[in-house]
Tab-separated table of C-alpha atoms in Angstrom:
chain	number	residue	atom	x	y	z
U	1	UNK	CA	-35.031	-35.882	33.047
U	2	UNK	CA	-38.736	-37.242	32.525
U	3	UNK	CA	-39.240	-34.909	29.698
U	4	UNK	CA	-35.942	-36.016	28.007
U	5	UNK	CA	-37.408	-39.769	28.921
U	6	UNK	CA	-40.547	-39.222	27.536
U	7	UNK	CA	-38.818	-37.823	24.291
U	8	UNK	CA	-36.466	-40.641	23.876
U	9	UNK	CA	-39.701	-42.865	23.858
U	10	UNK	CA	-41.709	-40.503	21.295
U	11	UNK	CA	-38.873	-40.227	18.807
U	12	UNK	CA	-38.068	-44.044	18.993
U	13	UNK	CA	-41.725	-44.531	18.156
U	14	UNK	CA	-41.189	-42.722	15.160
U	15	UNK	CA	-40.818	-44.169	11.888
U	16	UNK	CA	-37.610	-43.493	9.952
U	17	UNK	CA	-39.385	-41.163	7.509
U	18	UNK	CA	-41.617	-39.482	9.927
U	19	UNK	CA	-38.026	-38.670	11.781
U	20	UNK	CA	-36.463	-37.395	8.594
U	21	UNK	CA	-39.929	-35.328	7.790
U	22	UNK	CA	-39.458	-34.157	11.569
U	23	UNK	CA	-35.515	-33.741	11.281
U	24	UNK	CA	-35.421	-36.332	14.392
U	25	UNK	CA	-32.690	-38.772	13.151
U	26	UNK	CA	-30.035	-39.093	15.766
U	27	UNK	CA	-26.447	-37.384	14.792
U	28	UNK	CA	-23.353	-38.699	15.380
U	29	UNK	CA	-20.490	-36.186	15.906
U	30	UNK	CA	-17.406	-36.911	13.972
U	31	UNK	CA	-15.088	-35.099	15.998
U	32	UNK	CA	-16.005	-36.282	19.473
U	33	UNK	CA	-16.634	-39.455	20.947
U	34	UNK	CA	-18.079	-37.558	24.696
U	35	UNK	CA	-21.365	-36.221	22.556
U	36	UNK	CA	-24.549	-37.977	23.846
U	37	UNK	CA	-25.768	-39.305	20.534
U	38	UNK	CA	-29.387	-40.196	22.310
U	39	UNK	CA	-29.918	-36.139	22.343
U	40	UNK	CA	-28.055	-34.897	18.916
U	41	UNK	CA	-29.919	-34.288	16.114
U	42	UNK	CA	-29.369	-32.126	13.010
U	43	UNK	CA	-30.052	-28.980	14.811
U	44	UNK	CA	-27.443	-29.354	17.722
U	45	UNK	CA	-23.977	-28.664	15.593
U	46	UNK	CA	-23.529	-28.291	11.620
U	47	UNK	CA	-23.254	-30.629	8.925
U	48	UNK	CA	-21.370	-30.044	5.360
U	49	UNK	CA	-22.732	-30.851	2.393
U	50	UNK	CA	-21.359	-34.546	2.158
U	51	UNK	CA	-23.015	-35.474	5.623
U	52	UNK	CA	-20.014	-34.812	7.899
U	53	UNK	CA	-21.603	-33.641	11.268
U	54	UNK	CA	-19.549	-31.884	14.005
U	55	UNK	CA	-22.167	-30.914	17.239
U	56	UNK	CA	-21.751	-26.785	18.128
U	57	UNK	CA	-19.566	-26.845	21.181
U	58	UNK	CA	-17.019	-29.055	19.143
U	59	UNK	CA	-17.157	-26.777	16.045
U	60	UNK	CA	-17.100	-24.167	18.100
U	61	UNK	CA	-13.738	-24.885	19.044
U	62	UNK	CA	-12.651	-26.062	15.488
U	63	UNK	CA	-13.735	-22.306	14.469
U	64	UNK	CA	-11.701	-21.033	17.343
U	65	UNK	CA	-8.600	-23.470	16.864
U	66	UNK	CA	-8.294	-21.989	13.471
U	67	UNK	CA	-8.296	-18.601	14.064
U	68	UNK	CA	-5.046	-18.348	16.417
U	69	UNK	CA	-1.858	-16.988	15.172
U	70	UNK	CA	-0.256	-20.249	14.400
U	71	UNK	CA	-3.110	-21.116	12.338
U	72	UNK	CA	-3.579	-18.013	10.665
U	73	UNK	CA	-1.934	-18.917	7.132
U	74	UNK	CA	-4.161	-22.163	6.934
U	75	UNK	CA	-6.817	-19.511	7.627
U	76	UNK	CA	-5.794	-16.905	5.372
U	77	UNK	CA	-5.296	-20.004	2.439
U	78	UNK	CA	-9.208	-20.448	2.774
U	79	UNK	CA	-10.055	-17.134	2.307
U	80	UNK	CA	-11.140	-16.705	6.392
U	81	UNK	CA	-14.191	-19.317	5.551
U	82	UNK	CA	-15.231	-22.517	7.470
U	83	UNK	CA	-14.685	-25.294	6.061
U	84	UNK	CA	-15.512	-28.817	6.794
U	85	UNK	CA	-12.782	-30.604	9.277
U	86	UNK	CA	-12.511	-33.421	6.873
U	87	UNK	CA	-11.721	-30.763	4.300
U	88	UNK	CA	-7.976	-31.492	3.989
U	89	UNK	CA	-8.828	-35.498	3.947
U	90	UNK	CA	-10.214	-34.968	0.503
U	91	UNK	CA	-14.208	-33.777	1.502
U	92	UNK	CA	-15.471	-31.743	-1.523
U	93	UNK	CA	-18.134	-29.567	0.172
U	94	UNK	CA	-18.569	-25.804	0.123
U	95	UNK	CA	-17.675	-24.160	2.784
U	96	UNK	CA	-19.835	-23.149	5.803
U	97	UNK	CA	-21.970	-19.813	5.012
U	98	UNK	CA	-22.288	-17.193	7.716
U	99	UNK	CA	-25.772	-18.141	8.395
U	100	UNK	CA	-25.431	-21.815	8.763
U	101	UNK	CA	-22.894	-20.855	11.112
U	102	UNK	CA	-24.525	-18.334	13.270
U	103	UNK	CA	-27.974	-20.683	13.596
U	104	UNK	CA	-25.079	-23.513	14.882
U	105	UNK	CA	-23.498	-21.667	17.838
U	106	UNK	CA	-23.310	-17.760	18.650
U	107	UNK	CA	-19.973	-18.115	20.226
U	108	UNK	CA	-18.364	-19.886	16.856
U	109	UNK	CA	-19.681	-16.980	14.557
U	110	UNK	CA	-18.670	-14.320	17.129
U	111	UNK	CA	-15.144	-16.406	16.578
U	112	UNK	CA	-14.826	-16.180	12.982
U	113	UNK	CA	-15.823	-12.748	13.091
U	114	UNK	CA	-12.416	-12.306	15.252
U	115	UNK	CA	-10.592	-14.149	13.189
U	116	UNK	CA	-11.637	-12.414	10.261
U	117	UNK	CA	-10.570	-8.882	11.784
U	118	UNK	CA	-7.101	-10.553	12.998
U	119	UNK	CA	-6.876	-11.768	9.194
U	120	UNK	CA	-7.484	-7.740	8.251
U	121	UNK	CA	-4.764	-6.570	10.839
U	122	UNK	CA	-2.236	-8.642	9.982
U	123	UNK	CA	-2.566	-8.208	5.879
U	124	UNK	CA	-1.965	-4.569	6.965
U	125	UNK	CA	0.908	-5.172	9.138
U	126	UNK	CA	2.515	-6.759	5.889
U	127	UNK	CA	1.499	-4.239	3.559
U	128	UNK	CA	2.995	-1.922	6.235
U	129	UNK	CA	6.400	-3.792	6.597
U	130	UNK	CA	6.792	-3.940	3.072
U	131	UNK	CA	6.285	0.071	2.415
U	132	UNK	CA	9.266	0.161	5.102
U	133	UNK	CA	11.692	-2.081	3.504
U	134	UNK	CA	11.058	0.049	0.069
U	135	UNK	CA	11.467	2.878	2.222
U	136	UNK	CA	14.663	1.757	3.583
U	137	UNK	CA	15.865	0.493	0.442
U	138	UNK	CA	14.992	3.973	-1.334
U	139	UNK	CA	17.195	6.168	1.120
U	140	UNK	CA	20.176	3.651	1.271
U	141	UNK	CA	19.991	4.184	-2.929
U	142	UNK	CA	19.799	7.840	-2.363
U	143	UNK	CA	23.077	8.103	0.537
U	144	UNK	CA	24.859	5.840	-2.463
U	145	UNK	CA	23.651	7.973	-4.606
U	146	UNK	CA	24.582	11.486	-2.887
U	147	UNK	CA	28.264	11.549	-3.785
U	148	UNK	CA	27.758	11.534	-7.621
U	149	UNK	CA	25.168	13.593	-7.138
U	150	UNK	CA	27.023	16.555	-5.152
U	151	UNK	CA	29.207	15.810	-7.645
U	152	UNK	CA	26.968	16.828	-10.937
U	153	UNK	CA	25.364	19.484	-8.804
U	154	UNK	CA	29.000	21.242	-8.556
U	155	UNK	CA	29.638	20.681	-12.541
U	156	UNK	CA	26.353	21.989	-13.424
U	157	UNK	CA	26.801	25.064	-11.123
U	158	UNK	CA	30.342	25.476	-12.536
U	159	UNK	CA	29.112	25.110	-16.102
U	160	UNK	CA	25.947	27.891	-15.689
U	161	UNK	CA	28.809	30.058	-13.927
U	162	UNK	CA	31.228	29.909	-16.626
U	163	UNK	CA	28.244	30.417	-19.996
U	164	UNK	CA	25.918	32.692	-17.768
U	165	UNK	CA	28.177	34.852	-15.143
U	166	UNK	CA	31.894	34.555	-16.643
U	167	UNK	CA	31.337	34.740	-20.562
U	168	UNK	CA	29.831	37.905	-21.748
U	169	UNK	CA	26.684	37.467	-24.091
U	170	UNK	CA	24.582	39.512	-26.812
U	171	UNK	CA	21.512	40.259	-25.455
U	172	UNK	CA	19.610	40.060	-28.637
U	173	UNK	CA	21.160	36.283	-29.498
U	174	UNK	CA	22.888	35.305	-26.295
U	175	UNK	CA	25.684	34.543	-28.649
U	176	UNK	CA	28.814	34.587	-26.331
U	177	UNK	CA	31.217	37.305	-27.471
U	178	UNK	CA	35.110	37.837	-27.059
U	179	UNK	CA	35.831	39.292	-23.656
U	180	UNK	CA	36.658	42.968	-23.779
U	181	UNK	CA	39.733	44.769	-22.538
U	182	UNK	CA	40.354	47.515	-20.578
U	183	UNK	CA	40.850	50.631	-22.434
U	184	UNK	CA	38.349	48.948	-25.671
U	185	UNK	CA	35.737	50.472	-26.550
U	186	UNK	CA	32.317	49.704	-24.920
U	187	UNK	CA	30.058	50.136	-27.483
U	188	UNK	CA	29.642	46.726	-29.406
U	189	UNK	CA	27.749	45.027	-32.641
U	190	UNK	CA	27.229	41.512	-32.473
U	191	UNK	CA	29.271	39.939	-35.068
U	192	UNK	CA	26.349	37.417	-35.561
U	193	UNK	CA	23.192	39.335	-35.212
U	194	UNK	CA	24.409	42.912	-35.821
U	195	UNK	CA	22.599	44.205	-32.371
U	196	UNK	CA	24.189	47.336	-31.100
U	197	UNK	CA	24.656	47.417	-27.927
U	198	UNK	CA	26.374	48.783	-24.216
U	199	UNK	CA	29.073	46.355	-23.277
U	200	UNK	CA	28.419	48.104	-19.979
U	201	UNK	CA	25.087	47.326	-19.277
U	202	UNK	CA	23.625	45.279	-22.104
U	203	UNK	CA	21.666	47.607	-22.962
U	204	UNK	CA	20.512	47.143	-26.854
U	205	UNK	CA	20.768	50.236	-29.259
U	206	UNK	CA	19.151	51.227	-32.509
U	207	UNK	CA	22.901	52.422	-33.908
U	208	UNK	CA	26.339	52.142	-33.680
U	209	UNK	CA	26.339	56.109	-32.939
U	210	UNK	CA	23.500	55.414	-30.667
U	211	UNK	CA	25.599	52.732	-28.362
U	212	UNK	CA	28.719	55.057	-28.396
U	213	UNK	CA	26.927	57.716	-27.015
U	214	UNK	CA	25.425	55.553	-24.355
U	215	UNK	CA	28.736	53.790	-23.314
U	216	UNK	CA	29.883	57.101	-23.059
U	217	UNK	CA	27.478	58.036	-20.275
U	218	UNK	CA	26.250	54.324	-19.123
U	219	UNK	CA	24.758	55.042	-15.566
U	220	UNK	CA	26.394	51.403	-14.937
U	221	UNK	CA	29.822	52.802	-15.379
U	222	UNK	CA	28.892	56.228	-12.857
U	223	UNK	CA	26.945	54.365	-10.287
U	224	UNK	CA	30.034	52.634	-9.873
U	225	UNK	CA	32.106	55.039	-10.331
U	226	UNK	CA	30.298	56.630	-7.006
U	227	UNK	CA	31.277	54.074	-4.891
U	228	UNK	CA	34.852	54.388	-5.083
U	229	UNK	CA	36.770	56.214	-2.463
């Protein structure tokens, strides 16, 4: 107490400039009337760049105010910087820098470092909430769309039985030819290619004569024959 006496009567000894040159002028908080104005100076809180002064413990509790979830979106809004309090009321400073706030109070950069990482989780939580409702909206699209698409999957499975399995085709043009009857002769000639081949087996020949004798003896047509009882 007779230190802080003996500085009171030092200081107030002072000239004006010799207390600017010694950063000695007495601060004023603007946030709380309870701060002892005899022992606040510049280096006991933070001051923006218009001359708004807030002491550390009080701006320590501005920086934590601001960073709880109800005041999040006003957080988020400023980019997750400090500003000044008097900010909304039309002050035009730049915000606090990390430094100026660190040299003010520990505790209030330790805060905003929080708040920051709070900011982070719940951008992410969003981002998260948003892949779900795509998600969601993607398979209830796909259950409306699973009906008409059963449905095309039958008529394109129909449609490859019928030109692929059903219809008979030339194996040198895939041309689809007329279907042939029992007792007809198995060795054929594309009407649009000319390829002679085993109605049997498919396989190609080099000559009528040539597929006639191979119909004739097809393995197809004894391999089955084999099987019967």
């Amino acid at each position: 107490d007779i230190f802080k006496t003996l500085m009171k009567i030092r200081v107030s000894l002072l000239t004006t400039d010799e207390k600017v040159e010694h950063n000695l002028l007495q601060k004023e908080c603007l946030i709380s009337a309870e701060c002892d104005t005899d022992t606040l100076h510049k280096e006991d809180g933070i001051e923006c760049s218009t001359g708004h002064f807030i002491c550390a413990k009080d701006f320590t509790r501005l920086v934590e105010s601001q960073i709880e979830v109800e005041t999040l979106g006003k957080f988020e809004e400023r980019g997750g910087m400090m500003r000044c309090p008097f900010f909304d009321d039309g002050c035009k400073s730049e915000p606090f820098t990390d430094d100026e706030i660190k040299l003010t109070s520990v505790d209030a950069f330790v805060a905003l470092m929080k708040g920051r990482m709070r900011l982070k989780v719940s951008v992410y939580e969003r981002e998260i909430e948003d892949l779900r409702h795509k998600l969601r909206d993607c398979e209830n699209m796909e259950a409306m769309e699973l009906p008409e698409r059963r449905e095309r999957d039958i008529q394109n499975a129909c449609h490859y039985i019928t030109e692929n399995i059903l219809n008979l085709h030339c194996p040198g043009c895939k041309h689809v030819y007329a279907e042939v009857e029992e007792g007809d002769c198995m060795a054929v000639t594309c009407s649009t290619c000319n390829t002679h081949f085993c109605g049997y087996c498919q396989e190609m020949c080099k000559s009528s004569l040539q597929a006639h004798k191979h119909a004739m003896q097809c393995p197809e047509v004894f391999s089955f024959i084999r099987t019967l009882p």
